[in-house]
Amino acid sequence: MTEYAKTAEGFSCPAPLPSTDRVLLGHGSGGKLSAELIREIFLPAFSNPVLERLDDQAIVDVGGSRLAFTTDSFVVKPLFFPGGDIGSLAVHGTINDLAMGGARPLVMSAAFIIEEGLPMQTLRQVVNSLRRAADRAGVSIVTGDTKVVEKGSADGLFINTSGIGRVRQGVALSADRAEPGDTILLSGSLGDHGIAILAHREGIEFETTIESDSAPLDSMVEALLDTGAAFHCFRDPTRGGLSSTLNEIAAQSGVQIELDDRTIPVREQVRAACEMLGLDPLYVANEGKMVAFVEASGAERALRAMRDHPLGHEAHIIGTVTRRDGPLVTLRTAFGTTRVVDMLAGDQLPRIC
Amino acid sequence: MTEYAKTAEGFSCPAPLPSTDRVLLGHGSGGKLSAELIREIFLPAFSNPVLERLDDQAIVDVGGSRLAFTTDSFVVKPLFFPGGDIGSLAVHGTINDLAMGGARPLVMSAAFIIEEGLPMQTLRQVVNSLRRAADRAGVSIVTGDTKVVEKGSADGLFINTSGIGRVRQGVALSADRAEPGDTILLSGSLGDHGIAILAHREGIEFETTIESDSAPLDSMVEALLDTGAAFHCFRDPTRGGLSSTLNEIAAQSGVQIELDDRTIPVREQVRAACEMLGLDPLYVANEGKMVAFVEASGAERALRAMRDHPLGHEAHIIGTVTRRDGPLVTLRTAFGTTRVVDMLAGDQLPRIC
């Protein structure tokens, strides 16, 4: 999940953001408005060195162990969608936030805010799905909480999961550690989750159903770290999509990123849906993909490890890191031209996670 | 917070609970319906030895350290009330859950679900209050999350806080460790939080404003443990009140509890408000009180430590633990009669935390 992400310093912003005295849907988008909210309200209040790392997980030392700690609330609509539901998504989201810090997930919490009148059967289905997802990842739900609010005061069911993991020895991954010369890997095709939710929600039908890619990435991270390649940063491009994730990393590391459009995998059907809906796959959320920044010498080894993993058959090298010399993220197109890839502005798809 | 609380085995239940195929407000009350929901849906799904302890925090071993881990969502209505707000409450609730396990709070997460249209100024006020409460307790907010849902899909603002603490060496506190012969201490007067919220919400005015007792109990726990007395269980009587908390402990420990009504402190104004509203202070929520079960030999020492603490001046010994020989919890009244104190049935005060 993209959270507490710093606004990229110095990226081009063609139109000024709407200044507002009320919270807008776009403030939850993972894009520029989210960054503004974090910069103006959350960071000044909670200022501390761990939070200011602005990664998807906090790394804290406890009794000689390096622990990763993360939290995410899930408000996805609808609760059930092709490829998953709010229960499995809540597990995968938190596991992935831990894994992106190089941590092995250990335990999780699950807290439910339920709207009065929710069918028991719906709750049971979600809880069972959540349990199955946790079981598959070998993570126990060790603590929880339940609140019920009056009909009309919530939308069915919201879930918060928090998680604790243990960071692998010698591993130091962070959004501020990307370096010129790094190779950027992407573990698979873009946009499946966002398009699956949107299509299902709007009742749009395609020849075959587009399914969410929601999946736990912890075992892929293990396989990558086992290669011994020099990794600098892992991140799962969720809200705000790949473009927002890469803008954040480039800004925090003080580098520039050059992508090659020809190597970024997007399923034909997702591409068609995006064209129909006026969306750019680079901005659509994923829930089972990761980017890895690795020293060039280890890039081929890392790519093989990704492709050998069941969730990484479509992995590609999608770009490289250079010294800052212009916009944060640029994309070389199939036509040989170059365009700037900015952070998501406004709100593309509300409540996709 | 009362969470995942087991239904008392064998307590008397005069009327059968309403069987329902939908979630009711009472399922979030911390009483019998909450226990039913946990027993029928959450426990079967998440079954594991840590969760089955059914305490307000999980204790897990990580790299040789005993960590306490807890989560709570806050849906209190209104967001601001005499004596606190959703921000300070969210910090105190999680700190207290950790403290009740004998853990020193280390780090916390804060996750916000915001209804579109919430005034920025409201969010800013809550976030600043949350920060001040965390600062006072010496706890850092190290990770967070923000989601925004459409107008009408939530009620202003919900907050989840999760926390990690380190359990003090040699300490083993749990709701299943109360023993016949234990003395029961209560750190102060009952009902302030629930009545403050209710009065404020319903616009009921008393001569002076009743304020919530919302406060962090970690330093009181430290002071108690420093006495070296043999403590068996700490618990903060939140949702469902003292009666539900004691029923849970009695059930889980397989013991019986005898209370002395004459020593249970209730402020005159809270008692008057309860009479007016038809409420029993034993069932009203508290957010800055604790009960301690201690071996009789250490009871006086423990009581002195409580009374020496700024939050414990009104502490009293309120009862004793005996062998199970009847109802789980009984109360000797000022008239010399004895009555059964059952768990909260139904929903007394929704959304008080």
XYZ file of C-alpha atoms in Angstrom:
706
model
C 0.000 0.000 0.000
C 1.171 3.500 -0.694
C 1.020 5.360 2.566
C 2.507 8.524 4.021
C 4.244 9.031 0.710
C 6.251 12.193 0.369
C 5.394 14.485 -2.513
C 8.128 14.331 -5.080
C 10.248 17.429 -4.806
C 10.533 19.294 -8.026
C 8.289 17.199 -10.277
C 6.369 19.165 -12.824
C 2.838 20.068 -11.820
C 1.090 21.656 -14.802
C -1.995 22.855 -12.899
C -2.021 23.839 -9.200
C -3.764 21.314 -6.954
C -7.166 22.345 -5.679
C -6.642 23.909 -2.290
C -9.391 22.661 -0.043
C -10.645 23.006 3.472
C -12.392 19.650 3.290
C -11.114 16.138 2.687
C -11.758 15.000 -0.901
C -11.938 11.477 -2.281
C -8.659 12.198 -4.071
C -6.903 12.564 -0.720
C -7.121 8.774 -0.479
C -5.927 8.067 -3.998
C -2.257 7.469 -3.333
C -1.376 10.335 -5.697
C -0.600 14.029 -5.350
C -3.503 14.892 -3.052
C -2.580 12.028 -0.704
C 0.971 13.317 -0.634
C -0.306 16.810 0.154
C -2.432 15.525 3.046
C 0.515 13.639 4.469
C 2.913 16.541 4.045
C 0.569 19.089 5.563
C -1.181 17.173 8.331
C 0.361 13.828 9.236
C 4.098 14.422 8.916
C 4.235 17.676 10.923
C 2.272 16.011 13.735
C 3.964 12.633 13.897
C 7.454 13.725 12.927
C 10.004 11.066 13.906
C 12.917 9.440 12.091
C 11.176 6.091 11.542
C 8.024 7.582 10.019
C 10.030 10.022 7.929
C 11.575 7.120 6.045
C 8.128 7.073 4.396
C 8.311 3.421 3.498
C 5.332 1.085 3.577
C 6.522 -0.340 6.865
C 8.361 0.960 9.919
C 11.559 -0.793 10.929
C 12.151 -0.695 14.677
C 14.734 -2.311 16.944
C 13.263 -4.348 19.786
C 15.577 -6.239 22.084
C 18.183 -6.743 19.380
C 15.706 -7.833 16.668
C 14.880 -5.626 13.702
C 11.086 -5.704 13.384
C 8.940 -4.435 10.550
C 5.545 -3.014 11.587
C 2.767 -1.922 9.242
C -0.931 -1.060 9.196
C -3.600 -0.759 6.501
C -7.326 -0.192 6.478
C -9.380 -1.756 3.713
C -12.531 -0.108 2.378
C -12.721 -1.879 -0.987
C -16.085 -1.759 -2.749
C -17.587 -4.222 -3.483
C -16.566 -6.626 -0.706
C -16.287 -9.525 -3.170
C -14.687 -9.184 -6.605
C -13.152 -11.473 -9.230
C -9.889 -12.827 -7.808
C -10.510 -11.951 -4.177
C -12.463 -10.180 -1.482
C -11.834 -7.696 1.317
C -10.645 -10.537 3.579
C -7.903 -11.948 1.360
C -6.944 -8.432 0.221
C -6.500 -7.331 3.849
C -4.071 -10.188 4.453
C -2.105 -9.789 1.215
C -1.818 -6.018 1.628
C -0.223 -6.243 5.040
C 1.980 -9.221 4.177
C 3.255 -7.341 1.131
C 4.027 -4.198 3.120
C 6.142 -6.301 5.476
C 7.789 -8.223 2.646
C 8.739 -4.988 0.829
C 10.876 -4.151 3.873
C 12.670 -7.485 3.551
C 10.760 -8.869 6.525
C 9.266 -12.302 7.019
C 5.672 -11.817 8.250
C 5.125 -13.300 11.721
C 1.786 -12.236 13.201
C -1.160 -10.076 12.227
C -4.109 -8.322 13.826
C -7.562 -7.984 12.283
C -10.011 -5.256 13.320
C -13.533 -5.087 11.897
C -15.834 -2.055 11.633
C -19.235 -3.496 10.742
C -22.351 -1.651 9.602
C -25.422 -2.737 11.542
C -27.461 -5.094 9.366
C -24.542 -6.767 7.564
C -25.633 -10.352 6.873
C -23.867 -12.766 9.243
C -23.201 -14.964 6.249
C -21.232 -12.160 4.553
C -19.130 -11.638 7.657
C -18.533 -15.376 7.927
C -17.417 -15.594 4.296
C -14.993 -12.683 4.666
C -13.556 -13.986 7.921
C -13.017 -17.426 6.410
C -11.326 -15.941 3.364
C -9.098 -13.863 5.608
C -8.158 -16.965 7.564
C -7.375 -18.983 4.417
C -5.137 -16.208 3.090
C -3.307 -16.011 6.418
C -2.922 -19.800 6.549
C -1.451 -19.906 3.055
C 1.153 -17.354 4.117
C 1.842 -19.124 7.412
C 0.825 -16.064 9.446
C -1.361 -16.209 12.570
C -4.088 -13.699 13.413
C -3.226 -13.248 17.086
C -5.351 -10.287 18.145
C -8.443 -8.460 16.933
C -11.272 -6.060 17.559
C -14.897 -5.638 16.480
C -16.948 -2.457 16.356
C -20.498 -2.099 15.062
C -21.897 1.260 13.855
C -25.486 2.187 13.047
C -26.971 1.482 9.635
C -25.833 4.260 7.302
C -22.719 5.097 9.339
C -20.408 2.789 7.347
C -20.578 0.905 4.066
C -20.991 -2.755 5.007
C -17.572 -3.656 6.325
C -14.153 -2.058 6.763
C -11.138 -4.084 7.928
C -7.839 -2.978 9.382
C -4.915 -5.368 9.461
C -1.606 -4.602 11.114
C 1.380 -6.891 10.987
C 4.749 -7.586 12.528
C 7.604 -9.195 10.639
C 11.258 -9.864 11.278
C 13.722 -8.216 8.917
C 16.242 -10.567 7.368
C 19.776 -10.120 8.568
C 21.900 -7.790 6.463
C 18.941 -6.495 4.471
C 18.380 -2.705 4.220
C 15.679 -1.779 1.718
C 14.183 1.686 1.509
C 12.649 4.135 -0.950
C 15.598 6.475 -0.366
C 18.249 3.932 -1.330
C 17.828 3.751 -5.144
C 21.134 4.626 -6.859
C 22.186 5.704 -10.331
C 23.055 2.558 -12.226
C 20.348 0.432 -10.563
C 18.233 -1.807 -12.755
C 14.458 -1.807 -12.153
C 12.517 -5.074 -12.296
C 8.732 -5.455 -12.374
C 7.333 -8.854 -11.367
C 4.385 -8.979 -13.778
C 1.639 -7.258 -15.704
C 0.081 -3.972 -14.564
C -3.446 -2.906 -13.752
C -5.252 -6.202 -13.099
C -6.522 -5.311 -9.629
C -7.839 -1.836 -10.373
C -9.526 -2.881 -13.600
C -11.051 -5.997 -12.012
C -12.624 -3.885 -9.255
C -13.772 -1.137 -11.587
C -15.247 -3.495 -14.167
C -17.066 -5.500 -11.522
C -18.347 -2.397 -9.746
C -19.598 -0.732 -12.900
C -20.993 -3.949 -14.375
C -18.707 -3.722 -17.411
C -18.278 -7.094 -19.097
C -15.355 -8.268 -21.160
C -14.983 -11.517 -23.116
C -13.314 -13.119 -20.127
C -13.414 -11.853 -16.574
C -10.409 -9.763 -15.537
C -9.291 -11.007 -12.137
C -7.500 -9.105 -9.395
C -3.820 -10.045 -8.996
C -4.171 -9.867 -5.179
C -1.488 -12.235 -3.832
C 1.137 -12.504 -1.090
C 4.645 -11.562 -2.258
C 6.635 -12.744 0.755
C 7.941 -15.925 -0.854
C 9.028 -14.004 -3.960
C 10.949 -11.625 -1.721
C 12.629 -14.580 -0.006
C 13.644 -16.001 -3.385
C 15.034 -12.644 -4.503
C 17.046 -12.111 -1.327
C 18.378 -15.679 -1.616
C 20.106 -14.727 -4.891
C 22.512 -12.523 -2.958
C 22.063 -9.695 -5.506
C 22.461 -6.169 -4.087
C 18.890 -4.925 -3.730
C 18.248 -1.311 -2.712
C 14.471 -1.018 -2.714
C 11.342 -3.189 -3.047
C 7.898 -1.668 -3.415
C 4.429 -2.921 -4.422
C 2.726 -0.432 -6.749
C -0.765 -0.284 -5.222
C -2.887 2.910 -4.994
C -1.613 5.456 -7.505
C -0.070 2.672 -9.610
C 3.483 2.187 -10.844
C 3.852 5.849 -11.782
C 3.193 7.140 -8.249
C 5.416 4.474 -6.680
C 8.336 5.303 -8.962
C 7.877 9.065 -8.506
C 8.070 8.578 -4.742
C 11.208 6.466 -4.944
C 12.924 8.848 -7.391
C 12.082 11.834 -5.180
C 13.210 10.211 -1.959
C 16.417 8.826 -3.444
C 17.240 12.038 -5.346
C 17.558 10.147 -8.632
C 15.861 9.946 -12.003
C 14.123 6.907 -13.483
C 13.956 6.012 -17.173
C 11.358 3.441 -18.153
C 11.055 1.523 -21.394
C 7.393 1.238 -22.367
C 8.051 -1.745 -24.646
C 9.054 -3.955 -21.705
C 6.275 -3.028 -19.251
C 3.859 -5.949 -19.295
C 0.123 -5.161 -19.530
C -2.417 -7.875 -20.407
C -4.183 -7.299 -23.720
C -7.556 -7.259 -22.028
C -6.476 -4.799 -19.342
C -5.009 -2.555 -22.013
C -8.290 -2.660 -23.954
C -10.317 -1.922 -20.821
C -8.018 0.986 -19.972
C -8.438 2.441 -23.452
C -12.193 2.107 -23.223
C -12.280 3.739 -19.786
C -9.692 6.418 -20.511
C -7.226 5.073 -17.960
C -3.448 4.662 -18.140
C -2.257 1.266 -16.808
C 0.705 3.050 -15.213
C -1.736 4.676 -12.764
C -3.945 1.678 -12.019
C -3.507 -0.207 -8.725
C -1.925 -3.646 -8.386
C -2.116 -5.929 -5.357
C 0.276 -8.741 -6.249
C 3.152 -7.080 -8.099
C 6.452 -5.644 -6.975
C 9.251 -3.516 -8.319
C 12.822 -4.246 -7.293
C 15.771 -1.858 -7.564
C 18.995 -3.849 -7.842
C 22.628 -3.141 -8.707
C 23.055 -3.917 -12.396
C 25.514 -6.762 -11.736
C 22.780 -8.792 -10.039
C 19.900 -7.879 -12.343
C 19.889 -11.034 -14.480
C 20.062 -13.293 -11.430
C 17.210 -11.379 -9.836
C 15.119 -11.560 -13.001
C 15.606 -15.346 -13.172
C 14.526 -15.684 -9.524
C 11.396 -13.643 -10.203
C 10.514 -15.644 -13.308
C 11.069 -18.928 -11.500
C 8.479 -17.888 -8.910
C 4.822 -18.804 -9.603
C 3.806 -15.125 -9.366
C 6.650 -13.804 -11.519
C 6.519 -15.610 -14.878
C 5.899 -12.315 -16.680
C 8.643 -10.365 -14.889
C 10.662 -7.870 -16.924
C 13.461 -5.367 -16.596
C 11.516 -2.153 -17.137
C 14.035 0.615 -16.642
C 17.131 2.043 -15.073
C 18.112 4.667 -12.544
C 20.235 7.661 -13.574
C 21.496 10.846 -11.956
C 18.820 13.514 -11.551
C 18.895 15.659 -14.654
C 15.268 16.500 -15.341
C 11.845 15.078 -14.478
C 11.729 12.303 -11.876
C 10.330 9.596 -14.140
C 10.378 9.434 -17.939
C 9.094 6.789 -20.327
C 10.610 5.897 -23.677
C 7.687 4.929 -25.928
C 7.519 2.351 -28.687
C 7.761 5.240 -31.166
C 11.115 6.323 -29.781
C 9.747 9.459 -28.121
C 10.065 10.238 -24.411
C 7.316 11.462 -22.098
C 7.238 12.530 -18.485
C 5.430 10.126 -16.130
C 3.966 12.234 -13.347
C 2.334 11.228 -10.089
C -1.387 10.509 -10.128
C -3.294 13.782 -9.807
C -6.805 13.731 -8.404
C -8.663 10.519 -7.860
C -8.711 7.866 -10.535
C -10.376 4.940 -8.797
C -11.765 5.412 -5.299
C -12.014 2.498 -2.865
C -9.992 -0.058 -4.782
C -8.391 -1.299 -1.556
C -10.899 -2.516 25.206
C -12.838 -5.707 25.547
C -12.137 -7.774 22.490
C -12.576 -11.373 21.471
C -13.975 -12.005 24.909
C -15.174 -15.526 25.591
C -18.724 -15.986 26.739
C -18.767 -16.978 30.348
C -19.479 -20.681 30.617
C -22.399 -21.426 32.782
C -23.478 -17.937 33.803
C -27.167 -17.519 34.188
C -28.952 -16.177 31.135
C -32.555 -15.371 32.054
C -33.807 -14.804 28.489
C -32.346 -16.459 25.383
C -30.305 -14.077 23.221
C -31.942 -13.000 19.979
C -30.692 -15.341 17.286
C -29.994 -13.257 14.237
C -28.804 -13.596 10.682
C -27.652 -9.984 10.616
C -25.141 -8.051 12.699
C -26.832 -5.921 15.372
C -25.497 -2.869 17.206
C -25.334 -5.022 20.328
C -22.724 -7.241 18.669
C -20.286 -4.378 19.272
C -21.286 -3.719 22.883
C -18.651 -5.783 24.663
C -21.391 -7.853 26.312
C -23.136 -11.134 25.598
C -23.810 -10.510 21.908
C -20.166 -9.565 21.325
C -19.113 -12.763 23.026
C -21.525 -14.731 20.824
C -20.100 -13.157 17.652
C -16.575 -13.977 18.723
C -17.441 -17.519 19.752
C -19.378 -18.297 16.593
C -17.445 -16.467 13.891
C -14.007 -15.208 14.888
C -12.668 -17.914 17.188
C -13.487 -20.897 14.930
C -11.789 -19.125 11.997
C -8.683 -17.768 13.679
C -8.174 -20.524 16.203
C -4.628 -20.446 17.588
C -3.173 -20.656 21.094
C -2.248 -16.946 21.313
C -5.670 -15.685 20.291
C -7.405 -18.225 22.482
C -5.903 -16.602 25.570
C -8.585 -13.972 24.839
C -6.715 -11.183 26.550
C -6.709 -7.610 25.307
C -3.290 -8.133 23.820
C -1.396 -11.002 22.214
C 1.929 -11.994 23.716
C 4.358 -13.369 21.141
C 8.003 -14.366 21.282
C 10.210 -12.644 18.723
C 13.937 -13.251 18.757
C 13.987 -13.892 22.496
C 11.830 -10.862 23.414
C 8.283 -11.211 24.699
C 6.227 -8.687 22.743
C 2.672 -7.552 23.363
C 0.649 -6.715 20.236
C -2.821 -5.197 20.158
C -5.277 -3.466 17.821
C -8.385 -1.330 18.275
C -10.665 0.597 15.981
C -12.334 3.735 17.309
C -15.764 4.849 16.094
C -16.708 7.095 19.016
C -19.523 9.561 18.410
C -19.152 12.512 18.692
C -15.488 12.943 17.712
C -14.944 15.497 20.504
C -16.364 15.082 24.013
C -15.657 16.438 27.502
C -12.316 15.042 28.629
C -11.050 13.897 25.246
C -11.594 13.149 21.589
C -11.215 10.244 19.183
C -7.489 11.010 18.814
C -6.498 10.881 22.480
C -8.898 7.965 23.061
C -7.250 5.983 20.248
C -3.855 6.399 21.893
C -4.995 5.650 25.450
C -7.003 2.597 24.369
C -4.051 0.919 22.726
C -1.546 1.934 25.398
C -3.865 0.498 28.043
C -4.307 -2.794 26.186
C -0.522 -3.178 26.108
C -0.120 -2.101 29.744
C -2.742 -4.638 30.910
C -0.408 -7.351 29.596
C 2.426 -5.955 31.712
C 4.083 -4.462 28.631
C 5.783 -1.109 28.208
C 4.348 0.487 25.036
C 7.035 1.075 22.394
C 5.523 2.043 19.047
C 2.074 2.560 17.542
C 0.409 2.748 14.159
C -2.462 5.071 13.251
C -4.829 4.351 10.350
C -7.560 6.805 9.348
C -10.795 6.107 7.467
C -12.132 9.536 6.525
C -15.556 10.426 5.128
C -15.302 12.699 2.114
C -16.116 16.251 3.183
C -14.639 16.074 6.690
C -13.316 19.564 7.487
C -9.513 19.634 7.265
C -9.529 21.562 10.513
C -11.286 18.662 12.282
C -8.729 16.195 10.974
C -5.903 18.499 12.029
C -7.318 18.837 15.551
C -7.714 15.081 15.967
C -4.255 14.325 14.604
C -2.684 16.886 16.933
C -4.550 15.477 19.916
C -3.419 11.980 18.965
C 0.163 13.200 18.757
C 0.024 14.969 22.122
C -1.373 11.834 23.794
C 1.373 9.713 22.228
C 4.043 12.209 23.280
C 2.831 12.206 26.866
C 3.143 8.429 26.944
C 6.542 8.489 25.226
C 5.264 6.390 22.320
C 6.071 7.114 18.652
C 3.575 6.771 15.803
C 5.868 5.005 13.347
C 3.527 3.920 10.563
C 0.106 4.845 9.261
C -2.503 4.696 6.539
C -5.223 6.965 5.156
C -8.348 5.955 3.274
C -11.141 8.244 2.109
C -14.675 6.971 1.396
C -17.557 8.761 -0.293
C -19.867 11.049 1.650
C -22.415 8.866 3.428
C -20.159 5.766 3.471
C -18.693 6.486 6.918
C -19.509 8.794 9.833
C -16.840 11.494 9.757
C -13.775 9.665 10.952
C -12.781 6.233 12.208
C -9.289 5.533 13.572
C -7.464 2.269 14.108
C -4.424 2.156 16.341
C -2.248 -0.900 16.805
C 0.646 -1.086 19.207
C 3.693 -3.085 20.146
C 5.064 -3.252 23.665
C 7.707 -5.231 25.477
C 6.553 -7.410 28.346
C 8.429 -6.883 31.585
C 10.649 -9.755 32.618
C 9.028 -12.267 34.909
C 5.531 -10.879 34.411
C 2.704 -13.223 33.369
C -0.711 -11.583 33.490
C -3.792 -13.129 31.952
C -7.559 -13.344 32.371
C -7.192 -17.077 33.060
C -4.794 -16.632 36.001
C -7.110 -15.312 38.724
C -6.984 -17.615 41.781
C -9.155 -18.230 44.827
C -7.818 -15.979 47.560
C -6.876 -13.133 45.207
C -7.813 -9.614 46.211
C -9.382 -7.370 43.544
C -8.387 -3.707 43.305
C -10.119 -1.021 41.251
C -8.098 2.121 40.490
C -10.922 4.657 40.674
C -14.538 5.615 40.135
C -16.757 3.903 37.566
C -18.750 5.149 34.608
C -17.207 8.552 33.850
C -16.406 7.839 30.195
C -19.705 6.295 29.164
C -21.787 8.919 30.927
C -19.667 11.798 29.565
C -20.199 10.564 25.999
C -23.882 9.836 26.465
C -24.653 13.135 28.181
C -22.762 15.110 25.554
C -24.370 13.204 22.677
C -27.885 13.538 23.985
C -27.416 17.156 25.091
C -28.164 16.287 28.711
C -26.796 18.928 31.090
C -25.769 18.440 34.689
C -24.654 21.053 37.189
C -21.038 20.457 36.254
C -19.830 18.721 33.119
C -19.024 15.020 33.556
C -15.673 14.385 31.878
C -14.365 11.182 30.350
C -11.663 9.458 32.409
C -9.720 8.608 29.224
C -6.070 8.310 30.314
C -2.970 6.162 29.791
C -2.445 3.539 32.502
C 1.076 2.423 31.603
C 2.813 4.334 34.402
C 0.345 3.006 36.979
C 1.112 -0.527 35.779
C 4.839 0.164 36.146
C 4.288 1.407 39.698
C 2.223 -1.666 40.571
C 4.753 -4.116 39.158
C 7.524 -2.264 41.020
C 5.901 -3.252 44.337
C 6.858 -6.865 43.704
C 3.355 -8.030 44.738
C 2.156 -11.230 43.026
C -0.250 -9.967 40.355
C -2.299 -12.455 38.334
C -4.404 -10.286 36.043
C -4.807 -6.633 35.009
C -7.742 -5.487 32.907
C -9.289 -2.118 31.977
C -13.093 -2.309 32.182
C -14.066 -0.586 28.921
C -17.027 -1.636 26.731
C -19.467 -3.685 28.779
C -18.153 -2.101 31.998
C -16.745 -3.690 35.150
C -19.425 -6.388 35.205
C -18.523 -7.770 31.770
C -14.788 -7.609 32.492
C -15.155 -9.513 35.770
C -17.505 -12.095 34.230
C -14.916 -12.784 31.547
C -12.093 -13.169 34.050
C -14.148 -15.391 36.360
C -15.183 -17.594 33.440
C -11.700 -17.917 31.996
C -10.057 -18.561 35.355
C -12.774 -20.973 36.528
C -13.330 -18.998 39.732
C -16.026 -16.927 41.401
C -15.850 -13.232 42.267
C -17.508 -11.567 45.250
C -17.792 -7.792 45.117
C -18.604 -5.402 47.922
C -20.864 -2.643 46.604
C -19.968 -0.300 49.479
C -16.354 -0.022 48.321
C -16.927 0.449 44.575
C -16.341 4.141 43.906
C -18.875 5.969 41.713
C -18.973 9.781 41.597
C -22.163 11.280 42.963
C -22.907 12.988 39.676
C -22.355 9.828 37.637
C -24.603 7.907 40.014
C -27.308 10.554 39.620
C -26.979 10.508 35.827
C -27.164 6.700 35.812
C -30.331 6.766 37.916
C -31.894 9.323 35.614
C -30.970 7.332 32.515
C -31.786 3.925 33.957
C -28.192 2.702 33.724
C -26.105 0.659 36.152
C -22.562 2.076 36.651
C -21.259 -1.511 36.725
C -22.113 -1.761 32.998
C -20.902 1.649 31.856
C -17.567 1.961 30.010
C -14.388 3.390 31.516
C -11.269 4.449 29.608
C -8.805 5.226 32.365
C -9.460 2.656 35.067
C -8.024 -0.768 35.794
C -8.723 -3.763 37.953
C -5.843 -5.740 39.417
C -6.019 -9.291 40.767
C -3.277 -9.804 43.334
C -2.379 -12.405 45.968
C -3.805 -11.202 49.280
C -0.374 -10.826 50.883
C 0.510 -8.030 48.444
C -2.873 -6.317 48.347
C -2.127 -3.459 50.767
C 1.170 -2.662 49.038
C -0.564 -2.657 45.666
C -3.357 -0.424 46.959
C -0.820 2.093 48.280
C 0.978 2.126 44.918
C -2.314 2.769 43.132
C -3.312 5.562 45.504
C 0.120 7.196 45.210
C -0.356 7.425 41.438
C -2.053 10.586 40.073
C -4.760 8.448 38.399
C -5.399 6.199 41.410
C -6.269 8.451 44.367
C -9.728 6.861 44.610
C -8.514 3.261 44.359
C -10.261 0.654 46.493
C -10.221 -3.032 47.270
C -13.571 -4.025 45.775
C -13.754 -7.779 46.182
C -12.166 -11.173 46.437
C -11.852 -14.353 44.406
C -13.257 -17.623 45.717
C -13.701 -21.156 44.427
C -16.502 -21.533 41.887
C -19.617 -22.394 43.829
C -22.424 -20.544 42.036
C -22.763 -17.561 39.716
C -19.543 -16.080 38.287
C -19.864 -12.666 39.913
C -21.945 -11.631 42.920
C -22.323 -8.294 44.673
C -22.939 -7.755 48.386
C -25.114 -4.666 48.641
C -25.179 -1.984 51.325
C -28.340 -3.675 52.680
C -26.491 -6.927 53.283
C -28.217 -8.745 50.422
C -26.377 -10.431 47.559
C -27.217 -10.167 43.876
C -25.823 -11.784 40.756
C -23.853 -9.468 38.451
C -24.330 -10.779 34.939
C -22.630 -9.800 31.709
C -24.088 -6.908 29.723
C -26.945 -8.189 27.542
C -27.886 -6.256 24.446
C -26.485 -2.848 23.714
C -26.399 -0.219 26.395
C -24.385 2.571 24.799
C -23.357 2.210 21.159
C -20.219 3.904 19.829
C -18.692 4.972 23.112
C -15.208 4.079 21.863
